[in-house]
mmCIF file of C-alpha atoms in Angstrom:
data_model
loop_
_atom_site.group_PDB
_atom_site.id
_atom_site.type_symbol
_atom_site.label_atom_id
_atom_site.label_comp_id
_atom_site.label_asym_id
_atom_site.label_seq_id
_atom_site.Cartn_x
_atom_site.Cartn_y
_atom_site.Cartn_z
ATOM 1 C CA UNK A 219 -39.173 -1.357 -45.617
ATOM 2 C CA UNK A 220 -39.488 0.408 -42.313
ATOM 3 C CA UNK A 221 -37.500 3.481 -41.598
ATOM 4 C CA UNK A 222 -34.227 2.918 -39.690
ATOM 5 C CA UNK A 223 -35.377 5.145 -36.871
ATOM 6 C CA UNK A 224 -38.600 3.098 -36.556
ATOM 7 C CA UNK A 225 -36.581 -0.105 -36.341
ATOM 8 C CA UNK A 226 -34.386 1.314 -33.553
ATOM 9 C CA UNK A 227 -36.897 3.302 -31.504
ATOM 10 C CA UNK A 228 -40.368 2.191 -32.504
ATOM 11 C CA UNK A 229 -42.927 4.370 -34.291
ATOM 12 C CA UNK A 230 -41.550 7.682 -35.501
ATOM 13 C CA UNK A 231 -42.788 10.846 -33.894
ATOM 14 C CA UNK A 232 -45.246 12.962 -35.804
ATOM 15 C CA UNK A 233 -43.483 15.187 -38.294
ATOM 16 C CA UNK A 234 -40.123 13.414 -37.897
ATOM 17 C CA UNK A 235 -38.212 13.148 -41.146
ATOM 18 C CA UNK A 236 -35.469 10.618 -41.867
ATOM 19 C CA UNK A 237 -34.320 11.125 -45.434
ATOM 20 C CA UNK A 238 -31.021 9.388 -44.804
ATOM 21 C CA UNK A 239 -32.700 6.163 -43.661
ATOM 22 C CA UNK A 240 -34.360 5.201 -46.940
ATOM 23 C CA UNK A 241 -33.678 1.617 -47.968
ATOM 24 C CA UNK A 242 -31.041 1.434 -50.673
ATOM 25 C CA UNK A 243 -29.544 -1.638 -52.287
ATOM 26 C CA UNK A 244 -26.367 -2.754 -50.533
ATOM 27 C CA UNK A 245 -26.994 -0.678 -47.460
ATOM 28 C CA UNK A 246 -26.879 -2.142 -43.933
ATOM 29 C CA UNK A 247 -30.337 -1.616 -42.460
ATOM 30 C CA UNK A 248 -29.681 -3.278 -39.096
ATOM 31 C CA UNK A 249 -30.816 -1.174 -36.086
ATOM 32 C CA UNK A 250 -28.172 0.854 -34.292
ATOM 33 C CA UNK A 251 -27.370 -0.016 -30.680
ATOM 34 C CA UNK A 252 -29.056 2.443 -28.387
ATOM 35 C CA UNK A 253 -28.364 3.667 -24.894
ATOM 36 C CA UNK A 254 -30.957 3.984 -22.100
ATOM 37 C CA UNK A 255 -32.925 7.223 -22.090
ATOM 38 C CA UNK A 256 -31.244 10.051 -20.184
ATOM 39 C CA UNK A 257 -33.105 12.833 -18.456
ATOM 40 C CA UNK A 258 -31.534 16.164 -19.247
ATOM 41 C CA UNK A 259 -31.971 19.406 -17.412
ATOM 42 C CA UNK A 260 -33.380 22.443 -19.110
ATOM 43 C CA UNK A 261 -29.913 24.034 -19.243
ATOM 44 C CA UNK A 262 -28.457 21.268 -21.483
ATOM 45 C CA UNK A 263 -28.853 21.059 -25.243
ATOM 46 C CA UNK A 264 -30.800 18.061 -26.509
ATOM 47 C CA UNK A 265 -29.353 15.576 -28.948
ATOM 48 C CA UNK A 266 -31.706 16.847 -31.641
ATOM 49 C CA UNK A 267 -29.970 20.241 -31.560
ATOM 50 C CA UNK A 268 -26.687 18.665 -32.629
ATOM 51 C CA UNK A 269 -25.586 18.344 -36.271
ATOM 52 C CA UNK A 270 -27.243 15.552 -38.224
ATOM 53 C CA UNK A 271 -23.912 13.724 -38.579
ATOM 54 C CA UNK A 272 -23.947 12.920 -34.859
ATOM 55 C CA UNK A 273 -27.180 10.917 -35.261
ATOM 56 C CA UNK A 274 -26.043 8.819 -38.176
ATOM 57 C CA UNK A 275 -25.988 5.083 -37.477
ATOM 58 C CA UNK A 276 -22.740 3.137 -37.980
ATOM 59 C CA UNK A 277 -22.293 2.159 -41.591
ATOM 60 C CA UNK A 278 -24.216 5.121 -43.031
ATOM 61 C CA UNK A 279 -22.494 8.184 -44.441
ATOM 62 C CA UNK A 280 -22.808 11.423 -42.608
ATOM 63 C CA UNK A 281 -25.475 13.570 -44.218
ATOM 64 C CA UNK A 282 -25.805 17.073 -42.902
ATOM 65 C CA UNK A 283 -29.309 18.313 -42.539
ATOM 66 C CA UNK A 284 -31.031 21.464 -41.400
ATOM 67 C CA UNK A 285 -31.105 22.282 -37.760
ATOM 68 C CA UNK A 286 -34.151 20.832 -36.096
ATOM 69 C CA UNK A 287 -34.697 18.125 -38.737
ATOM 70 C CA UNK A 288 -34.840 15.600 -35.860
ATOM 71 C CA UNK A 289 -37.036 17.186 -33.200
ATOM 72 C CA UNK A 290 -36.564 16.231 -29.596
ATOM 73 C CA UNK A 291 -38.833 13.491 -28.369
ATOM 74 C CA UNK A 292 -39.115 11.735 -25.016
ATOM 75 C CA UNK A 293 -36.829 8.732 -24.909
ATOM 76 C CA UNK A 294 -34.919 9.714 -28.046
ATOM 77 C CA UNK A 295 -31.320 8.505 -28.096
ATOM 78 C CA UNK A 296 -28.280 9.440 -30.125
ATOM 79 C CA UNK A 297 -25.977 6.870 -31.692
ATOM 80 C CA UNK A 298 -22.236 7.435 -31.424
ATOM 81 C CA UNK A 299 -20.645 9.241 -34.301
ATOM 82 C CA UNK A 300 -18.820 7.081 -36.787
ATOM 83 C CA UNK A 301 -16.197 9.749 -37.262
ATOM 84 C CA UNK A 302 -15.300 10.163 -33.559
ATOM 85 C CA UNK A 303 -11.593 9.560 -33.022
ATOM 86 C CA UNK A 304 -10.504 7.440 -29.999
ATOM 87 C CA UNK A 305 -8.437 9.022 -27.200
ATOM 88 C CA UNK A 306 -4.730 8.637 -27.855
ATOM 89 C CA UNK A 307 -2.688 6.514 -25.434
ATOM 90 C CA UNK A 308 -1.018 8.640 -22.807
ATOM 91 C CA UNK A 309 -3.867 11.096 -22.530
ATOM 92 C CA UNK A 310 -5.570 11.809 -19.237
ATOM 93 C CA UNK A 311 -8.968 10.661 -20.478
ATOM 94 C CA UNK A 312 -10.598 7.243 -20.080
ATOM 95 C CA UNK A 313 -8.678 4.491 -21.761
ATOM 96 C CA UNK A 314 -5.457 6.487 -21.826
ATOM 97 C CA UNK A 315 -2.320 5.540 -20.030
ATOM 98 C CA UNK A 316 -2.232 8.715 -17.900
ATOM 99 C CA UNK A 317 0.637 11.151 -17.615
ATOM 100 C CA UNK A 318 2.843 8.572 -15.902
ATOM 101 C CA UNK A 319 3.579 6.857 -19.208
ATOM 102 C CA UNK A 320 4.651 10.159 -20.708
ATOM 103 C CA UNK A 321 6.773 10.924 -17.652
ATOM 104 C CA UNK A 322 8.477 7.545 -17.832
ATOM 105 C CA UNK A 323 9.219 8.039 -21.498
ATOM 106 C CA UNK A 324 10.586 11.531 -20.882
ATOM 107 C CA UNK A 325 12.708 10.295 -17.969
ATOM 108 C CA UNK A 326 14.159 7.489 -20.084
ATOM 109 C CA UNK A 327 15.144 9.982 -22.772
ATOM 110 C CA UNK A 328 16.810 12.158 -20.144
ATOM 111 C CA UNK A 329 18.751 9.188 -18.767
ATOM 112 C CA UNK A 330 19.960 8.323 -22.269
ATOM 113 C CA UNK A 331 21.055 11.920 -22.751
ATOM 114 C CA UNK A 332 22.739 11.926 -19.323
ATOM 115 C CA UNK A 333 24.989 9.024 -20.313
ATOM 116 C CA UNK A 334 26.196 10.892 -23.372
ATOM 117 C CA UNK A 335 27.317 13.980 -21.447
ATOM 118 C CA UNK A 336 30.879 14.115 -20.063
ATOM 119 C CA UNK A 337 31.573 14.033 -16.345
ATOM 120 C CA UNK A 338 31.829 17.446 -14.714
ATOM 121 C CA UNK A 339 30.018 19.327 -17.458
ATOM 122 C CA UNK A 340 27.414 21.921 -16.399
ATOM 123 C CA UNK A 341 24.835 20.338 -18.708
ATOM 124 C CA UNK A 342 25.262 16.963 -17.006
ATOM 125 C CA UNK A 343 24.928 18.487 -13.520
ATOM 126 C CA UNK A 344 21.772 20.358 -14.544
ATOM 127 C CA UNK A 345 20.247 17.270 -16.139
ATOM 128 C CA UNK A 346 21.143 15.172 -13.089
ATOM 129 C CA UNK A 347 19.404 17.644 -10.764
ATOM 130 C CA UNK A 348 16.356 17.615 -13.020
ATOM 131 C CA UNK A 349 16.102 13.823 -12.847
ATOM 132 C CA UNK A 350 16.417 13.909 -9.058
ATOM 133 C CA UNK A 351 13.599 16.455 -8.787
ATOM 134 C CA UNK A 352 11.408 14.412 -11.128
ATOM 135 C CA UNK A 353 11.612 11.376 -8.821
ATOM 136 C CA UNK A 354 11.260 13.121 -5.443
ATOM 137 C CA UNK A 355 7.650 11.821 -5.072
ATOM 138 C CA UNK A 356 9.083 8.279 -5.044
ATOM 139 C CA UNK A 357 11.450 9.300 -2.239
ATOM 140 C CA UNK A 358 8.630 10.798 -0.154
ATOM 141 C CA UNK A 359 6.469 7.708 -0.666
ATOM 142 C CA UNK A 360 9.208 5.326 0.491
ATOM 143 C CA UNK A 361 10.166 7.537 3.446
ATOM 144 C CA UNK A 362 6.561 7.586 4.721
ATOM 145 C CA UNK A 363 6.671 3.801 5.002
ATOM 146 C CA UNK A 364 9.176 4.182 7.864
ATOM 147 C CA UNK A 365 7.483 7.007 9.787
ATOM 148 C CA UNK A 366 6.548 6.620 13.471
ATOM 149 C CA UNK A 367 9.730 4.643 14.126
ATOM 150 C CA UNK A 368 11.523 7.238 16.201
ATOM 151 C CA UNK A 369 13.041 9.308 13.397
ATOM 152 C CA UNK A 370 11.566 12.563 12.005
ATOM 153 C CA UNK A 371 10.033 12.220 8.554
ATOM 154 C CA UNK A 372 12.174 15.086 7.250
ATOM 155 C CA UNK A 373 15.351 13.238 8.256
ATOM 156 C CA UNK A 374 14.136 10.048 6.586
ATOM 157 C CA UNK A 375 13.320 11.997 3.414
ATOM 158 C CA UNK A 376 16.836 13.431 3.321
ATOM 159 C CA UNK A 377 18.367 9.985 3.794
ATOM 160 C CA UNK A 378 16.122 8.566 1.066
ATOM 161 C CA UNK A 379 17.171 11.393 -1.268
ATOM 162 C CA UNK A 380 20.783 10.264 -0.883
ATOM 163 C CA UNK A 381 19.723 6.825 -2.116
ATOM 164 C CA UNK A 382 17.887 8.451 -5.027
ATOM 165 C CA UNK A 383 20.997 10.387 -6.072
ATOM 166 C CA UNK A 384 23.056 7.185 -5.995
ATOM 167 C CA UNK A 385 20.434 5.475 -8.154
ATOM 168 C CA UNK A 386 20.435 8.302 -10.708
ATOM 169 C CA UNK A 387 24.225 8.078 -11.014
ATOM 170 C CA UNK A 388 24.238 4.283 -11.455
ATOM 171 C CA UNK A 389 21.123 3.714 -13.584
ATOM 172 C CA UNK A 390 21.621 2.224 -17.058
ATOM 173 C CA UNK A 391 18.557 2.771 -19.298
ATOM 174 C CA UNK A 392 19.816 0.192 -21.824
ATOM 175 C CA UNK A 393 19.001 -2.673 -19.458
ATOM 176 C CA UNK A 394 15.267 -2.223 -20.078
ATOM 177 C CA UNK A 395 14.306 -1.777 -16.411
ATOM 178 C CA UNK A 396 12.119 1.050 -15.125
ATOM 179 C CA UNK A 397 14.011 3.520 -12.980
ATOM 180 C CA UNK A 398 11.531 3.234 -10.083
ATOM 181 C CA UNK A 399 12.072 -0.544 -10.024
ATOM 182 C CA UNK A 400 15.829 -0.051 -9.935
ATOM 183 C CA UNK A 401 15.862 2.805 -7.395
ATOM 184 C CA UNK A 402 13.442 1.403 -4.788
ATOM 185 C CA UNK A 403 15.852 -1.198 -3.260
ATOM 186 C CA UNK A 404 18.647 1.381 -3.119
ATOM 187 C CA UNK A 405 16.488 4.005 -1.396
ATOM 188 C CA UNK A 406 15.006 1.520 1.098
ATOM 189 C CA UNK A 407 18.468 0.145 1.858
ATOM 190 C CA UNK A 408 19.745 3.643 2.591
ATOM 191 C CA UNK A 409 16.884 4.211 5.054
ATOM 192 C CA UNK A 410 17.476 0.885 6.815
ATOM 193 C CA UNK A 411 21.184 1.635 7.078
ATOM 194 C CA UNK A 412 20.274 4.928 8.740
ATOM 195 C CA UNK A 413 18.238 3.062 11.359
ATOM 196 C CA UNK A 414 21.088 0.637 12.020
ATOM 197 C CA UNK A 415 23.555 3.474 12.528
ATOM 198 C CA UNK A 416 21.332 5.788 14.582
ATOM 199 C CA UNK A 417 18.900 3.551 16.399
ATOM 200 C CA UNK A 418 19.027 2.059 19.896
ATOM 201 C CA UNK A 419 22.371 3.272 21.189
ATOM 202 C CA UNK A 420 21.669 1.278 24.368
ATOM 203 C CA UNK A 421 20.444 -2.257 23.796
ATOM 204 C CA UNK A 422 16.960 -2.904 25.179
ATOM 205 C CA UNK A 423 14.802 -6.042 24.933
ATOM 206 C CA UNK A 424 12.807 -6.515 21.738
ATOM 207 C CA UNK A 425 9.593 -6.431 23.767
ATOM 208 C CA UNK A 426 10.328 -2.861 24.819
ATOM 209 C CA UNK A 427 11.289 -1.889 21.277
ATOM 210 C CA UNK A 428 7.929 -3.108 19.966
ATOM 211 C CA UNK A 429 6.123 -1.499 22.906
ATOM 212 C CA UNK A 430 7.778 1.811 22.120
ATOM 213 C CA UNK A 431 6.503 1.680 18.523
ATOM 214 C CA UNK A 432 2.977 0.883 19.734
ATOM 215 C CA UNK A 433 3.108 3.766 22.208
ATOM 216 C CA UNK A 434 4.293 6.140 19.499
ATOM 217 C CA UNK A 435 1.379 5.202 17.237
ATOM 218 C CA UNK A 436 -1.179 5.350 20.059
ATOM 219 C CA UNK A 437 0.142 8.725 21.229
ATOM 220 C CA UNK A 438 -0.274 10.217 17.750
ATOM 221 C CA UNK A 439 -3.811 8.845 17.373
ATOM 222 C CA UNK A 440 -4.989 9.953 20.825
ATOM 223 C CA UNK A 441 -3.402 13.386 20.430
ATOM 224 C CA UNK A 442 -5.323 13.913 17.201
ATOM 225 C CA UNK A 443 -8.521 12.592 18.770
ATOM 226 C CA UNK A 444 -8.441 14.668 21.983
ATOM 227 C CA UNK A 445 -6.408 17.649 20.828
ATOM 228 C CA UNK A 446 -3.869 17.165 23.626
ATOM 229 C CA UNK A 447 -1.192 14.773 24.782
ATOM 230 C CA UNK A 448 -2.676 11.527 26.140
ATOM 231 C CA UNK A 449 -2.260 10.477 29.757
ATOM 232 C CA UNK A 450 -0.635 7.262 30.911
ATOM 233 C CA UNK A 451 -4.067 5.878 31.817
ATOM 234 C CA UNK A 452 -5.434 6.594 28.323
ATOM 235 C CA UNK A 453 -2.451 4.917 26.690
ATOM 236 C CA UNK A 454 -2.856 1.874 28.926
ATOM 237 C CA UNK A 455 -6.545 1.574 28.011
ATOM 238 C CA UNK A 456 -5.819 1.998 24.304
ATOM 239 C CA UNK A 457 -3.142 -0.717 24.230
ATOM 240 C CA UNK A 458 -4.813 -2.882 26.907
ATOM 241 C CA UNK A 459 -1.697 -3.001 29.072
ATOM 242 C CA UNK A 460 -0.875 -1.859 32.590
ATOM 243 C CA UNK A 461 0.238 1.655 33.422
ATOM 244 C CA UNK A 462 3.573 0.280 34.660
ATOM 245 C CA UNK A 463 4.198 -1.196 31.205
ATOM 246 C CA UNK A 464 3.382 2.170 29.631
ATOM 247 C CA UNK A 465 5.894 3.923 31.882
ATOM 248 C CA UNK A 466 8.515 1.278 31.144
ATOM 249 C CA UNK A 467 7.978 1.700 27.411
ATOM 250 C CA UNK A 468 8.225 5.486 27.645
ATOM 251 C CA UNK A 469 11.455 5.243 29.628
ATOM 252 C CA UNK A 470 12.950 2.820 27.118
ATOM 253 C CA UNK A 471 12.539 5.481 24.424
ATOM 254 C CA UNK A 472 15.393 7.391 26.065
ATOM 255 C CA UNK A 473 17.750 4.582 25.060
ATOM 256 C CA UNK A 474 16.939 4.960 21.350
ATOM 257 C CA UNK A 475 19.511 7.666 20.703
ATOM 258 C CA UNK A 476 22.245 9.412 22.636
ATOM 259 C CA UNK A 477 23.876 12.820 22.358
ATOM 260 C CA UNK A 478 27.440 13.888 22.922
ATOM 261 C CA UNK A 479 28.127 16.027 25.982
ATOM 262 C CA UNK A 480 29.983 18.439 23.704
ATOM 263 C CA UNK A 481 26.885 19.176 21.575
ATOM 264 C CA UNK A 482 25.236 22.552 22.334
ATOM 265 C CA UNK A 483 21.948 22.323 24.191
ATOM 266 C CA UNK A 484 19.728 24.229 21.740
ATOM 267 C CA UNK A 485 21.765 26.172 19.199
ATOM 268 C CA UNK A 486 25.372 26.916 18.354
ATOM 269 C CA UNK A 487 25.526 29.799 20.844
ATOM 270 C CA UNK A 488 24.308 27.738 23.796
ATOM 271 C CA UNK A 489 26.874 26.104 26.094
ATOM 272 C CA UNK A 490 27.498 22.406 25.769
ATOM 273 C CA UNK A 491 25.929 20.018 28.243
ATOM 274 C CA UNK A 492 29.358 19.196 29.673
ATOM 275 C CA UNK A 493 29.883 22.872 30.512
ATOM 276 C CA UNK A 494 26.824 22.879 32.751
ATOM 277 C CA UNK A 495 27.902 19.846 34.794
ATOM 278 C CA UNK A 496 29.688 20.644 38.041
ATOM 279 C CA UNK A 497 33.025 19.068 38.927
ATOM 280 C CA UNK A 498 33.545 17.017 42.057
ATOM 281 C CA UNK A 499 34.634 19.167 45.019
ATOM 282 C CA UNK A 500 36.685 17.199 47.537
ATOM 283 C CA UNK A 501 36.363 19.972 50.120
ATOM 284 C CA UNK A 502 32.578 19.838 49.896
ATOM 285 C CA UNK A 503 32.659 16.091 50.365
ATOM 286 C CA UNK A 504 34.821 16.586 53.457
ATOM 287 C CA UNK A 505 32.219 18.925 54.944
ATOM 288 C CA UNK A 506 29.631 16.192 54.645
ATOM 289 C CA UNK A 507 31.867 13.706 56.398
ATOM 290 C CA UNK A 508 32.716 16.113 59.239
ATOM 291 C CA UNK A 509 29.071 16.927 59.852
ATOM 292 C CA UNK A 510 28.302 13.229 60.062
ATOM 293 C CA UNK A 511 31.175 12.602 62.491
ATOM 294 C CA UNK A 512 30.379 15.396 64.941
ATOM 295 C CA UNK A 513 27.718 13.556 66.952
ATOM 296 C CA UNK A 514 29.846 10.392 66.943
ATOM 297 C CA UNK A 515 32.913 12.221 68.263
ATOM 298 C CA UNK A 516 30.914 13.575 71.177
ATOM 299 C CA UNK A 517 30.196 10.004 72.253
ATOM 300 C CA UNK A 518 33.906 9.019 72.455
ATOM 301 C CA UNK A 519 35.830 8.910 75.770
ATOM 302 C CA UNK A 520 37.965 12.061 76.380
ATOM 303 C CA UNK A 521 41.329 10.353 75.776
ATOM 304 C CA UNK A 522 40.279 8.679 72.479
ATOM 305 C CA UNK A 523 38.667 11.912 71.337
ATOM 306 C CA UNK A 524 41.842 13.916 72.077
ATOM 307 C CA UNK A 525 44.071 11.413 70.289
ATOM 308 C CA UNK A 526 41.814 11.507 67.235
ATOM 309 C CA UNK A 527 41.724 15.307 67.079
ATOM 310 C CA UNK A 528 45.504 15.599 67.476
ATOM 311 C CA UNK A 529 46.105 13.040 64.726
ATOM 312 C CA UNK A 530 43.687 14.289 62.032
ATOM 313 C CA UNK A 531 43.081 17.949 62.890
ATOM 314 C CA UNK A 532 46.417 18.738 64.589
ATOM 315 C CA UNK A 533 48.478 16.841 61.974
ATOM 316 C CA UNK A 534 50.681 15.307 64.733
ATOM 317 C CA UNK A 535 52.526 12.019 64.422
ATOM 318 C CA UNK A 536 51.865 9.069 66.716
ATOM 319 C CA UNK A 537 55.149 9.752 68.571
ATOM 320 C CA UNK A 538 54.190 13.369 69.190
ATOM 321 C CA UNK A 539 50.736 12.277 70.383
ATOM 322 C CA UNK A 540 52.348 9.742 72.747
ATOM 323 C CA UNK A 541 54.461 12.463 74.325
ATOM 324 C CA UNK A 542 51.443 14.783 74.567
ATOM 325 C CA UNK A 543 49.151 12.213 76.175
ATOM 326 C CA UNK A 544 51.855 10.430 78.212
ATOM 327 C CA UNK A 545 51.544 6.914 76.763
ATOM 328 C CA UNK A 546 53.610 4.799 74.433
ATOM 329 C CA UNK A 547 53.480 5.156 70.672
ATOM 330 C CA UNK A 548 52.281 1.529 70.358
ATOM 331 C CA UNK A 549 49.372 2.277 72.657
ATOM 332 C CA UNK A 550 48.456 5.332 70.582
ATOM 333 C CA UNK A 551 48.420 3.197 67.421
ATOM 334 C CA UNK A 552 46.085 0.640 69.019
ATOM 335 C CA UNK A 553 43.718 3.316 70.331
ATOM 336 C CA UNK A 554 43.555 5.008 66.906
ATOM 337 C CA UNK A 555 42.816 1.748 65.102
ATOM 338 C CA UNK A 556 40.080 0.773 67.586
ATOM 339 C CA UNK A 557 38.459 4.242 67.565
ATOM 340 C CA UNK A 558 38.429 4.474 63.756
ATOM 341 C CA UNK A 559 36.848 1.024 63.478
ATOM 342 C CA UNK A 560 34.073 2.055 65.894
ATOM 343 C CA UNK A 561 33.356 5.261 63.963
ATOM 344 C CA UNK A 562 33.319 3.397 60.651
ATOM 345 C CA UNK A 563 30.813 0.852 61.917
ATOM 346 C CA UNK A 564 28.502 3.550 63.279
ATOM 347 C CA UNK A 565 28.592 5.494 59.989
ATOM 348 C CA UNK A 566 27.649 2.379 58.035
ATOM 349 C CA UNK A 567 24.734 1.701 60.382
ATOM 350 C CA UNK A 568 23.402 5.245 59.925
ATOM 351 C CA UNK A 569 23.603 4.985 56.138
#
């Protein structure tokens, strides 16, 4: 019977010995499955330099032999070792479940331990913080889904962390549900609640809300592409809209959130915005009115002008003005009413 190596690879190389392949009663002499030839660099050891047990076909016992008993030959292949152990589940190698399975198992054990600890104990607080830190990547992943919507990513991450803490406190590992499956709706709901409470203090049309989101995305992309803030023209070309629509969308962003006038401008030491706003000065407003009336007063007849000056600048009553001018008090009242109506009409025309 042919040698096992001849059956698998063809004629044996000159000087090649295969003592372990001799036909014996009851032995399986079927050829071993081979792999395609591999070209190895000079720096790698050939399969022939390995122990003889690594070249034993499946079904044959490992028989150690002297080094070099199977010399290297072009196209020679090595059969997998029958004694090689498979990778355990949970390892990081091929076929393993990865570290996530181990992490989930460890987290479940920690949740079970958390439920056994009394409220307020230092051990429970430490274990609770550890579970929160273990699941922070889930928080960051969910928060990134809501970026570019007008809120800083750091703020969204903090809000999502609040939802994570609530989930850790309420999770029951005995229900057989993965913690990530249980926590995701709670974290997302906390983020959406944040948008409802903080977003769009002044109601704007939905078209402008969607336009604002598109402008925010286009601004970030163009800024990264050009290394500077994009112009209105570039934004209009990117979104295929008019420049007026771009300006309208940018202005609508101011209605997204509002600030209290009592909040400091930059830091706690800065004055509040309300402190920088001037109060209305009635005297200053009177100066404006007097300057506007001067040319109109010069156009009045002398008697009407005198009556007007005595009434409003001399603080005299109509009876006193009548005695001063030499006419009746009723006549003074009519002249004042007519003169004031003329001045009012002329001021409205100028405005």
